[in-house]
Every structure is written in C-alpha cells, then in structure tokens.
PDB file of N, CA and C in Angstrom:
ATOM      1  N   MET A   1      55.463 213.426-161.784  1.00  0.00           N
ATOM      2  CA  MET A   1      55.502 212.021-161.841  1.00  0.00           C
ATOM      3  C   MET A   1      56.588 211.681-160.752  1.00  0.00           C
ATOM      4  N   THR A   2      56.226 210.696-159.962  1.00  0.00           N
ATOM      5  CA  THR A   2      57.057 210.567-158.653  1.00  0.00           C
ATOM      6  C   THR A   2      58.385 209.598-158.878  1.00  0.00           C
ATOM      7  N   ASP A   3      58.133 208.687-159.971  1.00  0.00           N
ATOM      8  CA  ASP A   3      59.347 208.059-160.118  1.00  0.00           C
ATOM      9  C   ASP A   3      60.401 208.487-161.305  1.00  0.00           C
ATOM     10  N   CYS A   4      60.141 209.740-161.864  1.00  0.00           N
ATOM     11  CA  CYS A   4      60.946 210.192-162.785  1.00  0.00           C
ATOM     12  C   CYS A   4      62.117 210.856-162.302  1.00  0.00           C
ATOM     13  N   VAL A   5      63.506 210.717-162.757  1.00  0.00           N
ATOM     14  CA  VAL A   5      64.528 211.192-162.195  1.00  0.00           C
ATOM     15  C   VAL A   5      64.720 212.744-162.519  1.00  0.00           C
ATOM     16  N   PHE A   6      64.376 212.970-163.791  1.00  0.00           N
ATOM     17  CA  PHE A   6      64.443 214.443-164.121  1.00  0.00           C
ATOM     18  C   PHE A   6      63.267 215.412-163.527  1.00  0.00           C
ATOM     19  N   CYS A   7      62.014 214.624-163.118  1.00  0.00           N
ATOM     20  CA  CYS A   7      61.324 215.376-162.164  1.00  0.00           C
ATOM     21  C   CYS A   7      61.765 215.765-160.815  1.00  0.00           C
ATOM     22  N   GLY A   8      62.660 214.810-160.405  1.00  0.00           N
ATOM     23  CA  GLY A   8      63.094 214.810-159.196  1.00  0.00           C
ATOM     24  C   GLY A   8      64.105 215.836-159.096  1.00  0.00           C
ATOM     25  N   ILE A   9      65.025 216.093-160.173  1.00  0.00           N
ATOM     26  CA  ILE A   9      66.031 216.949-160.255  1.00  0.00           C
ATOM     27  C   ILE A   9      65.114 218.409-160.373  1.00  0.00           C
ATOM     28  N   ALA A  10      64.224 218.470-161.308  1.00  0.00           N
ATOM     29  CA  ALA A  10      63.604 219.843-161.576  1.00  0.00           C
ATOM     30  C   ALA A  10      62.864 220.303-160.138  1.00  0.00           C
ATOM     31  N   THR A  11      62.490 219.491-159.347  1.00  0.00           N
ATOM     32  CA  THR A  11      61.950 219.911-158.007  1.00  0.00           C
ATOM     33  C   THR A  11      63.143 219.961-156.837  1.00  0.00           C
ATOM     34  N   GLY A  12      64.266 219.746-156.988  1.00  0.00           N
ATOM     35  CA  GLY A  12      65.083 219.682-156.192  1.00  0.00           C
ATOM     36  C   GLY A  12      65.275 218.605-155.275  1.00  0.00           C
ATOM     37  N   ALA A  13      64.438 217.451-155.348  1.00  0.00           N
ATOM     38  CA  ALA A  13      64.494 216.191-154.564  1.00  0.00           C
ATOM     39  C   ALA A  13      65.607 215.531-154.897  1.00  0.00           C
ATOM     40  N   ILE A  14      66.008 215.585-155.755  1.00  0.00           N
ATOM     41  CA  ILE A  14      67.517 214.843-156.281  1.00  0.00           C
ATOM     42  C   ILE A  14      68.445 215.907-156.674  1.00  0.00           C
ATOM     43  N   ASP A  15      69.735 215.759-156.266  1.00  0.00           N
ATOM     44  CA  ASP A  15      70.896 216.687-156.377  1.00  0.00           C
ATOM     45  C   ASP A  15      71.394 216.461-157.884  1.00  0.00           C
ATOM     46  N   ALA A  16      71.657 217.570-158.391  1.00  0.00           N
ATOM     47  CA  ALA A  16      72.382 217.802-159.579  1.00  0.00           C
ATOM     48  C   ALA A  16      72.995 219.116-159.540  1.00  0.00           C
ATOM     49  N   THR A  17      73.982 219.256-160.588  1.00  0.00           N
ATOM     50  CA  THR A  17      74.760 220.379-160.680  1.00  0.00           C
ATOM     51  C   THR A  17      74.196 221.367-161.691  1.00  0.00           C
ATOM     52  N   LEU A  18      73.330 222.213-161.086  1.00  0.00           N
ATOM     53  CA  LEU A  18      72.545 223.102-161.974  1.00  0.00           C
ATOM     54  C   LEU A  18      73.459 224.226-162.700  1.00  0.00           C
ATOM     55  N   VAL A  19      73.060 224.401-163.721  1.00  0.00           N
ATOM     56  CA  VAL A  19      73.816 225.385-164.767  1.00  0.00           C
ATOM     57  C   VAL A  19      72.911 226.755-164.776  1.00  0.00           C
ATOM     58  N   ALA A  20      71.681 226.505-165.040  1.00  0.00           N
ATOM     59  CA  ALA A  20      70.742 227.663-165.203  1.00  0.00           C
ATOM     60  C   ALA A  20      69.204 226.967-164.787  1.00  0.00           C
ATOM     61  N   GLU A  21      68.502 228.047-164.686  1.00  0.00           N
ATOM     62  CA  GLU A  21      66.896 227.501-164.329  1.00  0.00           C
ATOM     63  C   GLU A  21      66.220 228.705-164.873  1.00  0.00           C
ATOM     64  N   SER A  22      64.827 228.412-165.005  1.00  0.00           N
ATOM     65  CA  SER A  22      63.872 229.511-165.008  1.00  0.00           C
ATOM     66  C   SER A  22      62.472 228.680-164.519  1.00  0.00           C
ATOM     67  N   GLU A  23      61.309 229.453-164.519  1.00  0.00           N
ATOM     68  CA  GLU A  23      60.000 228.872-163.982  1.00  0.00           C
ATOM     69  C   GLU A  23      59.752 227.574-164.724  1.00  0.00           C
ATOM     70  N   GLY A  24      60.267 227.572-165.904  1.00  0.00           N
ATOM     71  CA  GLY A  24      59.662 226.448-166.969  1.00  0.00           C
ATOM     72  C   GLY A  24      60.663 225.324-167.106  1.00  0.00           C
ATOM     73  N   TRP A  25      61.856 225.671-166.771  1.00  0.00           N
ATOM     74  CA  TRP A  25      62.884 224.513-167.021  1.00  0.00           C
ATOM     75  C   TRP A  25      64.323 224.596-166.038  1.00  0.00           C
ATOM     76  N   VAL A  26      65.037 223.396-166.096  1.00  0.00           N
ATOM     77  CA  VAL A  26      66.230 223.543-165.262  1.00  0.00           C
ATOM     78  C   VAL A  26      67.246 223.051-166.506  1.00  0.00           C
ATOM     79  N   ALA A  27      68.622 223.353-166.060  1.00  0.00           N
ATOM     80  CA  ALA A  27      69.570 222.846-166.893  1.00  0.00           C
ATOM     81  C   ALA A  27      70.635 222.302-165.865  1.00  0.00           C
ATOM     82  N   PHE A  28      71.209 221.233-166.215  1.00  0.00           N
ATOM     83  CA  PHE A  28      72.246 220.782-165.141  1.00  0.00           C
ATOM     84  C   PHE A  28      73.180 219.951-166.128  1.00  0.00           C
ATOM     85  N   ARG A  29      74.454 219.550-165.439  1.00  0.00           N
ATOM     86  CA  ARG A  29      75.485 218.823-166.206  1.00  0.00           C
ATOM     87  C   ARG A  29      74.987 217.289-166.118  1.00  0.00           C
ATOM     88  N   ASP A  30      75.328 216.907-167.372  1.00  0.00           N
ATOM     89  CA  ASP A  30      75.103 215.276-167.552  1.00  0.00           C
ATOM     90  C   ASP A  30      76.116 214.524-166.653  1.00  0.00           C
ATOM     91  N   LEU A  31      75.747 213.399-166.228  1.00  0.00           N
ATOM     92  CA  LEU A  31      76.640 212.519-165.222  1.00  0.00           C
ATOM     93  C   LEU A  31      77.468 211.954-165.965  1.00  0.00           C
ATOM     94  N   GLU A  32      77.369 211.651-167.270  1.00  0.00           N
ATOM     95  CA  GLU A  32      78.163 211.028-168.167  1.00  0.00           C
ATOM     96  C   GLU A  32      78.529 211.737-169.421  1.00  0.00           C
ATOM     97  N   PRO A  33      79.232 212.719-169.372  1.00  0.00           N
ATOM     98  CA  PRO A  33      79.582 213.789-170.357  1.00  0.00           C
ATOM     99  C   PRO A  33      80.043 213.079-171.506  1.00  0.00           C
ATOM    100  N   GLN A  34      79.489 213.472-172.667  1.00  0.00           N
ATOM    101  CA  GLN A  34      80.072 212.899-174.101  1.00  0.00           C
ATOM    102  C   GLN A  34      80.923 214.085-174.785  1.00  0.00           C
ATOM    103  N   ALA A  35      81.114 215.162-174.085  1.00  0.00           N
ATOM    104  CA  ALA A  35      81.765 216.328-174.733  1.00  0.00           C
ATOM    105  C   ALA A  35      82.480 217.140-173.653  1.00  0.00           C
ATOM    106  N   PRO A  36      83.195 217.906-173.636  1.00  0.00           N
ATOM    107  CA  PRO A  36      83.646 218.704-172.653  1.00  0.00           C
ATOM    108  C   PRO A  36      82.474 219.758-171.879  1.00  0.00           C
ATOM    109  N   ALA A  37      81.873 220.117-172.598  1.00  0.00           N
ATOM    110  CA  ALA A  37      80.553 220.724-172.257  1.00  0.00           C
ATOM    111  C   ALA A  37      79.416 219.617-172.516  1.00  0.00           C
ATOM    112  N   HIS A  38      78.476 219.339-171.354  1.00  0.00           N
ATOM    113  CA  HIS A  38      77.514 218.533-171.784  1.00  0.00           C
ATOM    114  C   HIS A  38      76.328 218.969-170.549  1.00  0.00           C
ATOM    115  N   VAL A  39      75.198 219.818-171.032  1.00  0.00           N
ATOM    116  CA  VAL A  39      74.168 219.965-170.277  1.00  0.00           C
ATOM    117  C   VAL A  39      72.953 219.526-170.767  1.00  0.00           C
ATOM    118  N   LEU A  40      72.293 219.100-169.709  1.00  0.00           N
ATOM    119  CA  LEU A  40      70.995 218.736-170.173  1.00  0.00           C
ATOM    120  C   LEU A  40      69.988 219.835-169.981  1.00  0.00           C
ATOM    121  N   VAL A  41      68.812 220.133-170.529  1.00  0.00           N
ATOM    122  CA  VAL A  41      67.765 221.155-170.374  1.00  0.00           C
ATOM    123  C   VAL A  41      66.579 220.293-170.602  1.00  0.00           C
ATOM    124  N   VAL A  42      65.928 220.534-169.444  1.00  0.00           N
ATOM    125  CA  VAL A  42      64.707 219.792-169.031  1.00  0.00           C
ATOM    126  C   VAL A  42      63.526 220.704-168.711  1.00  0.00           C
ATOM    127  N   PRO A  43      62.309 220.562-169.173  1.00  0.00           N
ATOM    128  CA  PRO A  43      61.235 221.112-168.831  1.00  0.00           C
ATOM    129  C   PRO A  43      60.739 220.633-167.316  1.00  0.00           C
ATOM    130  N   ARG A  44      60.488 221.690-166.523  1.00  0.00           N
ATOM    131  CA  ARG A  44      60.137 221.267-165.206  1.00  0.00           C
ATOM    132  C   ARG A  44      58.718 220.383-164.998  1.00  0.00           C
ATOM    133  N   ALA A  45      57.835 220.629-165.737  1.00  0.00           N
ATOM    134  CA  ALA A  45      56.736 219.915-166.006  1.00  0.00           C
ATOM    135  C   ALA A  45      57.126 218.510-166.732  1.00  0.00           C
ATOM    136  N   HIS A  46      56.475 217.429-166.270  1.00  0.00           N
ATOM    137  CA  HIS A  46      56.637 216.075-166.871  1.00  0.00           C
ATOM    138  C   HIS A  46      56.223 216.263-168.318  1.00  0.00           C
ATOM    139  N   VAL A  47      57.005 216.015-169.414  1.00  0.00           N
ATOM    140  CA  VAL A  47      56.573 215.781-170.741  1.00  0.00           C
ATOM    141  C   VAL A  47      57.585 214.376-171.201  1.00  0.00           C
ATOM    142  N   SER A  48      56.835 213.479-171.482  1.00  0.00           N
ATOM    143  CA  SER A  48      57.404 212.203-171.777  1.00  0.00           C
ATOM    144  C   SER A  48      58.473 212.316-172.893  1.00  0.00           C
ATOM    145  N   SER A  49      58.384 212.806-173.980  1.00  0.00           N
ATOM    146  CA  SER A  49      59.312 213.078-175.186  1.00  0.00           C
ATOM    147  C   SER A  49      58.941 214.095-175.962  1.00  0.00           C
ATOM    148  N   LEU A  50      59.554 214.261-177.037  1.00  0.00           N
ATOM    149  CA  LEU A  50      59.264 215.390-177.915  1.00  0.00           C
ATOM    150  C   LEU A  50      57.976 215.075-178.668  1.00  0.00           C
ATOM    151  N   THR A  51      57.703 213.802-178.895  1.00  0.00           N
ATOM    152  CA  THR A  51      56.455 213.432-179.543  1.00  0.00           C
ATOM    153  C   THR A  51      55.147 214.105-178.631  1.00  0.00           C
ATOM    154  N   ALA A  52      55.438 214.039-177.179  1.00  0.00           N
ATOM    155  CA  ALA A  52      54.262 214.384-176.292  1.00  0.00           C
ATOM    156  C   ALA A  52      54.256 216.079-176.232  1.00  0.00           C
ATOM    157  N   LEU A  53      55.148 216.714-176.574  1.00  0.00           N
ATOM    158  CA  LEU A  53      55.371 218.214-176.241  1.00  0.00           C
ATOM    159  C   LEU A  53      54.159 218.716-177.323  1.00  0.00           C
ATOM    160  N   SER A  54      53.046 219.415-176.555  1.00  0.00           N
ATOM    161  CA  SER A  54      52.033 220.061-177.114  1.00  0.00           C
ATOM    162  C   SER A  54      52.211 221.464-177.226  1.00  0.00           C
ATOM    163  N   SER A  55      53.068 222.139-176.405  1.00  0.00           N
ATOM    164  CA  SER A  55      53.012 223.450-176.149  1.00  0.00           C
ATOM    165  C   SER A  55      54.106 224.039-177.005  1.00  0.00           C
ATOM    166  N   GLU A  56      53.694 224.819-177.989  1.00  0.00           N
ATOM    167  CA  GLU A  56      54.751 225.713-178.869  1.00  0.00           C
ATOM    168  C   GLU A  56      55.414 226.755-177.940  1.00  0.00           C
ATOM    169  N   ALA A  57      54.789 227.265-177.047  1.00  0.00           N
ATOM    170  CA  ALA A  57      55.594 228.182-176.045  1.00  0.00           C
ATOM    171  C   ALA A  57      56.625 227.601-175.270  1.00  0.00           C
ATOM    172  N   LEU A  58      56.375 226.342-174.687  1.00  0.00           N
ATOM    173  CA  LEU A  58      57.291 225.611-174.029  1.00  0.00           C
ATOM    174  C   LEU A  58      58.600 225.044-175.000  1.00  0.00           C
ATOM    175  N   GLY A  59      58.107 224.612-176.004  1.00  0.00           N
ATOM    176  CA  GLY A  59      59.022 224.277-177.076  1.00  0.00           C
ATOM    177  C   GLY A  59      59.939 225.273-177.328  1.00  0.00           C
ATOM    178  N   GLY A  60      59.649 226.339-177.496  1.00  0.00           N
ATOM    179  CA  GLY A  60      60.276 227.685-177.943  1.00  0.00           C
ATOM    180  C   GLY A  60      61.181 228.057-176.938  1.00  0.00           C
ATOM    181  N   GLU A  61      60.525 227.890-175.644  1.00  0.00           N
ATOM    182  CA  GLU A  61      61.300 228.308-174.465  1.00  0.00           C
ATOM    183  C   GLU A  61      62.409 227.505-174.041  1.00  0.00           C
ATOM    184  N   LEU A  62      62.175 226.227-174.206  1.00  0.00           N
ATOM    185  CA  LEU A  62      63.488 224.999-174.226  1.00  0.00           C
ATOM    186  C   LEU A  62      64.591 225.317-175.319  1.00  0.00           C
ATOM    187  N   LEU A  63      64.277 225.756-176.476  1.00  0.00           N
ATOM    188  CA  LEU A  63      65.266 225.846-177.258  1.00  0.00           C
ATOM    189  C   LEU A  63      66.081 227.099-177.156  1.00  0.00           C
ATOM    190  N   ILE A  64      65.310 228.150-176.725  1.00  0.00           N
ATOM    191  CA  ILE A  64      65.995 229.485-176.284  1.00  0.00           C
ATOM    192  C   ILE A  64      66.917 229.055-175.047  1.00  0.00           C
ATOM    193  N   ALA A  65      66.492 228.268-174.082  1.00  0.00           N
ATOM    194  CA  ALA A  65      67.249 227.993-173.117  1.00  0.00           C
ATOM    195  C   ALA A  65      68.481 227.219-173.431  1.00  0.00           C
ATOM    196  N   CYS A  66      68.463 226.398-174.432  1.00  0.00           N
ATOM    197  CA  CYS A  66      69.765 225.604-174.850  1.00  0.00           C
ATOM    198  C   CYS A  66      70.671 226.751-175.508  1.00  0.00           C
ATOM    199  N   ALA A  67      70.168 227.666-176.196  1.00  0.00           N
ATOM    200  CA  ALA A  67      71.199 228.773-176.837  1.00  0.00           C
ATOM    201  C   ALA A  67      71.724 229.271-175.543  1.00  0.00           C
ATOM    202  N   ALA A  68      71.074 229.820-174.560  1.00  0.00           N
ATOM    203  CA  ALA A  68      71.363 230.522-173.669  1.00  0.00           C
ATOM    204  C   ALA A  68      72.620 229.734-172.703  1.00  0.00           C
ATOM    205  N   VAL A  69      72.235 228.584-172.604  1.00  0.00           N
ATOM    206  CA  VAL A  69      73.220 227.652-171.815  1.00  0.00           C
ATOM    207  C   VAL A  69      74.569 227.525-172.779  1.00  0.00           C
ATOM    208  N   ALA A  70      74.393 227.197-174.146  1.00  0.00           N
ATOM    209  CA  ALA A  70      75.467 227.296-174.617  1.00  0.00           C
ATOM    210  C   ALA A  70      76.420 228.606-174.676  1.00  0.00           C
ATOM    211  N   HIS A  71      75.812 229.705-174.514  1.00  0.00           N
ATOM    212  CA  HIS A  71      76.514 231.048-174.520  1.00  0.00           C
ATOM    213  C   HIS A  71      77.084 231.081-173.280  1.00  0.00           C
ATOM    214  N   ALA A  72      76.422 230.677-172.179  1.00  0.00           N
ATOM    215  CA  ALA A  72      77.193 230.671-170.686  1.00  0.00           C
ATOM    216  C   ALA A  72      78.379 229.777-170.745  1.00  0.00           C
ATOM    217  N   GLU A  73      78.188 228.654-171.542  1.00  0.00           N
ATOM    218  CA  GLU A  73      79.121 227.633-171.328  1.00  0.00           C
ATOM    219  C   GLU A  73      80.465 228.057-172.280  1.00  0.00           C
ATOM    220  N   GLY A  74      80.348 229.088-172.939  1.00  0.00           N
ATOM    221  CA  GLY A  74      81.352 229.870-173.746  1.00  0.00           C
ATOM    222  C   GLY A  74      81.552 228.895-175.051  1.00  0.00           C
ATOM    223  N   LEU A  75      80.536 228.529-175.673  1.00  0.00           N
ATOM    224  CA  LEU A  75      80.627 227.720-176.913  1.00  0.00           C
ATOM    225  C   LEU A  75      80.750 228.395-178.215  1.00  0.00           C
ATOM    226  N   THR A  76      81.541 229.250-178.220  1.00  0.00           N
ATOM    227  CA  THR A  76      81.647 230.146-179.326  1.00  0.00           C
ATOM    228  C   THR A  76      81.790 229.779-180.518  1.00  0.00           C
ATOM    229  N   ASP A  77      82.531 228.557-180.780  1.00  0.00           N
ATOM    230  CA  ASP A  77      82.767 227.898-182.009  1.00  0.00           C
ATOM    231  C   ASP A  77      81.931 226.873-182.511  1.00  0.00           C
ATOM    232  N   GLY A  78      80.831 226.838-181.783  1.00  0.00           N
ATOM    233  CA  GLY A  78      79.708 226.017-182.090  1.00  0.00           C
ATOM    234  C   GLY A  78      79.370 224.946-181.127  1.00  0.00           C
ATOM    235  N   TYR A  79      78.232 224.172-181.301  1.00  0.00           N
ATOM    236  CA  TYR A  79      77.743 223.287-180.213  1.00  0.00           C
ATOM    237  C   TYR A  79      76.621 222.572-180.965  1.00  0.00           C
ATOM    238  N   ARG A  80      76.233 221.655-180.366  1.00  0.00           N
ATOM    239  CA  ARG A  80      75.302 220.863-180.784  1.00  0.00           C
ATOM    240  C   ARG A  80      73.878 220.625-179.805  1.00  0.00           C
ATOM    241  N   VAL A  81      72.843 220.523-180.314  1.00  0.00           N
ATOM    242  CA  VAL A  81      71.525 220.326-179.522  1.00  0.00           C
ATOM    243  C   VAL A  81      70.980 219.131-179.940  1.00  0.00           C
ATOM    244  N   VAL A  82      70.800 217.969-179.249  1.00  0.00           N
ATOM    245  CA  VAL A  82      70.130 216.838-179.528  1.00  0.00           C
ATOM    246  C   VAL A  82      68.998 216.494-178.393  1.00  0.00           C
ATOM    247  N   THR A  83      68.057 215.877-179.083  1.00  0.00           N
ATOM    248  CA  THR A  83      66.957 214.996-178.261  1.00  0.00           C
ATOM    249  C   THR A  83      66.746 213.801-178.689  1.00  0.00           C
ATOM    250  N   ASN A  84      66.610 212.927-178.096  1.00  0.00           N
ATOM    251  CA  ASN A  84      66.340 211.504-178.337  1.00  0.00           C
ATOM    252  C   ASN A  84      64.912 211.295-178.140  1.00  0.00           C
ATOM    253  N   THR A  85      64.277 210.513-178.977  1.00  0.00           N
ATOM    254  CA  THR A  85      62.720 210.308-178.783  1.00  0.00           C
ATOM    255  C   THR A  85      62.393 208.830-179.087  1.00  0.00           C
ATOM    256  N   GLY A  86      62.076 208.279-178.013  1.00  0.00           N
ATOM    257  CA  GLY A  86      61.564 206.772-178.048  1.00  0.00           C
ATOM    258  C   GLY A  86      62.862 205.724-178.073  1.00  0.00           C
ATOM    259  N   ALA A  87      62.573 204.489-177.816  1.00  0.00           N
ATOM    260  CA  ALA A  87      63.743 203.663-177.642  1.00  0.00           C
ATOM    261  C   ALA A  87      64.598 203.348-178.844  1.00  0.00           C
ATOM    262  N   ASP A  88      63.997 203.484-180.008  1.00  0.00           N
ATOM    263  CA  ASP A  88      64.748 203.355-181.216  1.00  0.00           C
ATOM    264  C   ASP A  88      65.703 204.744-181.606  1.00  0.00           C
ATOM    265  N   GLY A  89      65.109 205.612-181.052  1.00  0.00           N
ATOM    266  CA  GLY A  89      65.949 207.097-180.941  1.00  0.00           C
ATOM    267  C   GLY A  89      66.953 207.062-179.931  1.00  0.00           C
ATOM    268  N   GLY A  90      66.926 206.428-179.069  1.00  0.00           N
ATOM    269  CA  GLY A  90      67.891 206.113-177.935  1.00  0.00           C
ATOM    270  C   GLY A  90      67.576 206.987-176.750  1.00  0.00           C
ATOM    271  N   GLN A  91      66.380 207.337-176.613  1.00  0.00           N
ATOM    272  CA  GLN A  91      65.830 207.940-175.460  1.00  0.00           C
ATOM    273  C   GLN A  91      65.984 207.048-174.128  1.00  0.00           C
ATOM    274  N   ALA A  92      66.819 207.344-173.215  1.00  0.00           N
ATOM    275  CA  ALA A  92      67.277 206.520-171.848  1.00  0.00           C
ATOM    276  C   ALA A  92      66.203 207.035-170.870  1.00  0.00           C
ATOM    277  N   VAL A  93      65.825 208.244-170.586  1.00  0.00           N
ATOM    278  CA  VAL A  93      64.838 208.584-169.427  1.00  0.00           C
ATOM    279  C   VAL A  93      63.775 209.274-170.056  1.00  0.00           C
ATOM    280  N   PRO A  94      62.534 208.676-169.857  1.00  0.00           N
ATOM    281  CA  PRO A  94      61.324 209.136-170.545  1.00  0.00           C
ATOM    282  C   PRO A  94      60.549 210.546-169.951  1.00  0.00           C
ATOM    283  N   HIS A  95      61.647 211.331-170.032  1.00  0.00           N
ATOM    284  CA  HIS A  95      61.350 212.939-169.593  1.00  0.00           C
ATOM    285  C   HIS A  95      61.881 213.744-170.724  1.00  0.00           C
ATOM    286  N   LEU A  96      61.199 214.721-171.527  1.00  0.00           N
ATOM    287  CA  LEU A  96      61.994 215.357-172.601  1.00  0.00           C
ATOM    288  C   LEU A  96      63.206 216.110-172.073  1.00  0.00           C
ATOM    289  N   HIS A  97      64.243 215.937-172.906  1.00  0.00           N
ATOM    290  CA  HIS A  97      65.323 216.591-172.500  1.00  0.00           C
ATOM    291  C   HIS A  97      66.337 216.780-173.480  1.00  0.00           C
ATOM    292  N   PHE A  98      66.926 218.022-173.648  1.00  0.00           N
ATOM    293  CA  PHE A  98      67.882 218.469-174.727  1.00  0.00           C
ATOM    294  C   PHE A  98      69.287 218.291-174.470  1.00  0.00           C
ATOM    295  N   HIS A  99      70.103 217.804-174.945  1.00  0.00           N
ATOM    296  CA  HIS A  99      71.463 217.685-174.824  1.00  0.00           C
ATOM    297  C   HIS A  99      72.109 218.802-175.310  1.00  0.00           C
ATOM    298  N   VAL A 100      72.813 219.685-174.762  1.00  0.00           N
ATOM    299  CA  VAL A 100      73.781 220.900-175.334  1.00  0.00           C
ATOM    300  C   VAL A 100      75.081 220.239-175.055  1.00  0.00           C
ATOM    301  N   LEU A 101      75.673 220.091-176.248  1.00  0.00           N
ATOM    302  CA  LEU A 101      77.085 219.551-176.309  1.00  0.00           C
ATOM    303  C   LEU A 101      78.049 220.294-176.996  1.00  0.00           C
ATOM    304  N   GLY A 102      79.309 220.425-176.530  1.00  0.00           N
ATOM    305  CA  GLY A 102      80.406 221.262-177.243  1.00  0.00           C
ATOM    306  C   GLY A 102      81.436 221.391-176.581  1.00  0.00           C
ATOM    307  N   GLY A 103      82.531 222.306-176.991  1.00  0.00           N
ATOM    308  CA  GLY A 103      83.867 222.044-176.530  1.00  0.00           C
ATOM    309  C   GLY A 103      84.917 221.229-177.163  1.00  0.00           C
ATOM    310  N   ARG A 104      84.287 220.665-178.336  1.00  0.00           N
ATOM    311  CA  ARG A 104      85.066 219.880-179.221  1.00  0.00           C
ATOM    312  C   ARG A 104      84.578 219.688-180.668  1.00  0.00           C
ATOM    313  N   ARG A 105      85.130 219.392-181.677  1.00  0.00           N
ATOM    314  CA  ARG A 105      84.463 219.370-182.890  1.00  0.00           C
ATOM    315  C   ARG A 105      83.540 218.115-182.809  1.00  0.00           C
ATOM    316  N   MET A 106      82.351 218.336-183.427  1.00  0.00           N
ATOM    317  CA  MET A 106      81.396 217.200-183.458  1.00  0.00           C
ATOM    318  C   MET A 106      81.582 216.528-184.681  1.00  0.00           C
ATOM    319  N   GLY A 107      81.537 215.316-184.883  1.00  0.00           N
ATOM    320  CA  GLY A 107      81.609 214.398-186.133  1.00  0.00           C
ATOM    321  C   GLY A 107      80.051 214.248-186.722  1.00  0.00           C
ATOM    322  N   TRP A 108      80.079 213.929-187.912  1.00  0.00           N
ATOM    323  CA  TRP A 108      78.873 213.511-188.668  1.00  0.00           C
ATOM    324  C   TRP A 108      79.154 212.311-189.529  1.00  0.00           C
ATOM    325  N   PRO A 109      78.067 211.394-189.677  1.00  0.00           N
ATOM    326  CA  PRO A 109      76.902 211.406-189.027  1.00  0.00           C
ATOM    327  C   PRO A 109      76.756 210.916-187.438  1.00  0.00           C
ATOM    328  N   PRO A 110      76.175 211.510-186.642  1.00  0.00           N
ATOM    329  CA  PRO A 110      76.097 211.061-185.115  1.00  0.00           C
ATOM    330  C   PRO A 110      75.420 209.734-185.237  1.00  0.00           C
ATOM    331  N   GLY A 111      75.609 208.994-184.203  1.00  0.00           N
ATOM    332  CA  GLY A 111      74.791 207.619-183.797  1.00  0.00           C
ATOM    333  C   GLY A 111      75.320 206.749-184.757  1.00  0.00           C
TER     334      GLY A 111
END
C-alpha cells in the first residue's frame, strides 16, 4: 500500500530506528514513546488490523518477534504487548502493529 507509513518503514522508504527485522516483519522505536522501552513490531506485508490477519503462521511469528524484542531490550522484569484494533480500539495507523512496552511498572486497567 503506497500511502501507508508502516509499509514505507517496512520497505525502507521511510526512515525509522530499526531494532530488529526478519523477512516477515520489522521492529522499530515508536516516535512518541509511552514507556522507557516502546518498540513497534509490524508485518512487512500490509495487513490493516488484527481483524484482517488471516495467517496463523504470521500471527505466531509476530508474537514471537515481540518476545524477542522484549528480551533484546532487557525487559527482564516484565513488559506489555498491545495491539489496537479499529477506531474505538484506538488504532491510529491502519496497519497491524504490536506495541512492546516496558522499563517501568504498567498500570491496570489500561486506557
């Protein structure tokens, strides 16, 4: 998708601070971090949201990537993985992405 910012980051057309990557996904630092560690994990292929995700393999790969990113960030005391879906869920960019947040105690309930 040509007008999707996360597709642009995934292809390298838009600069981002990459943390990790594979053939199927990229992980990069959030521009407006909500925790000391705040990394986004996105599939390289355009998937609009969690609702549109149809590949169990890709879903599993993305969650494993989130855990690997948390480990690489040194989040040994815990971390949170969040995905927002749809307008009411707070999704601001219409490309599936997981927020890996840590480095501080997370409150509950969120949002």
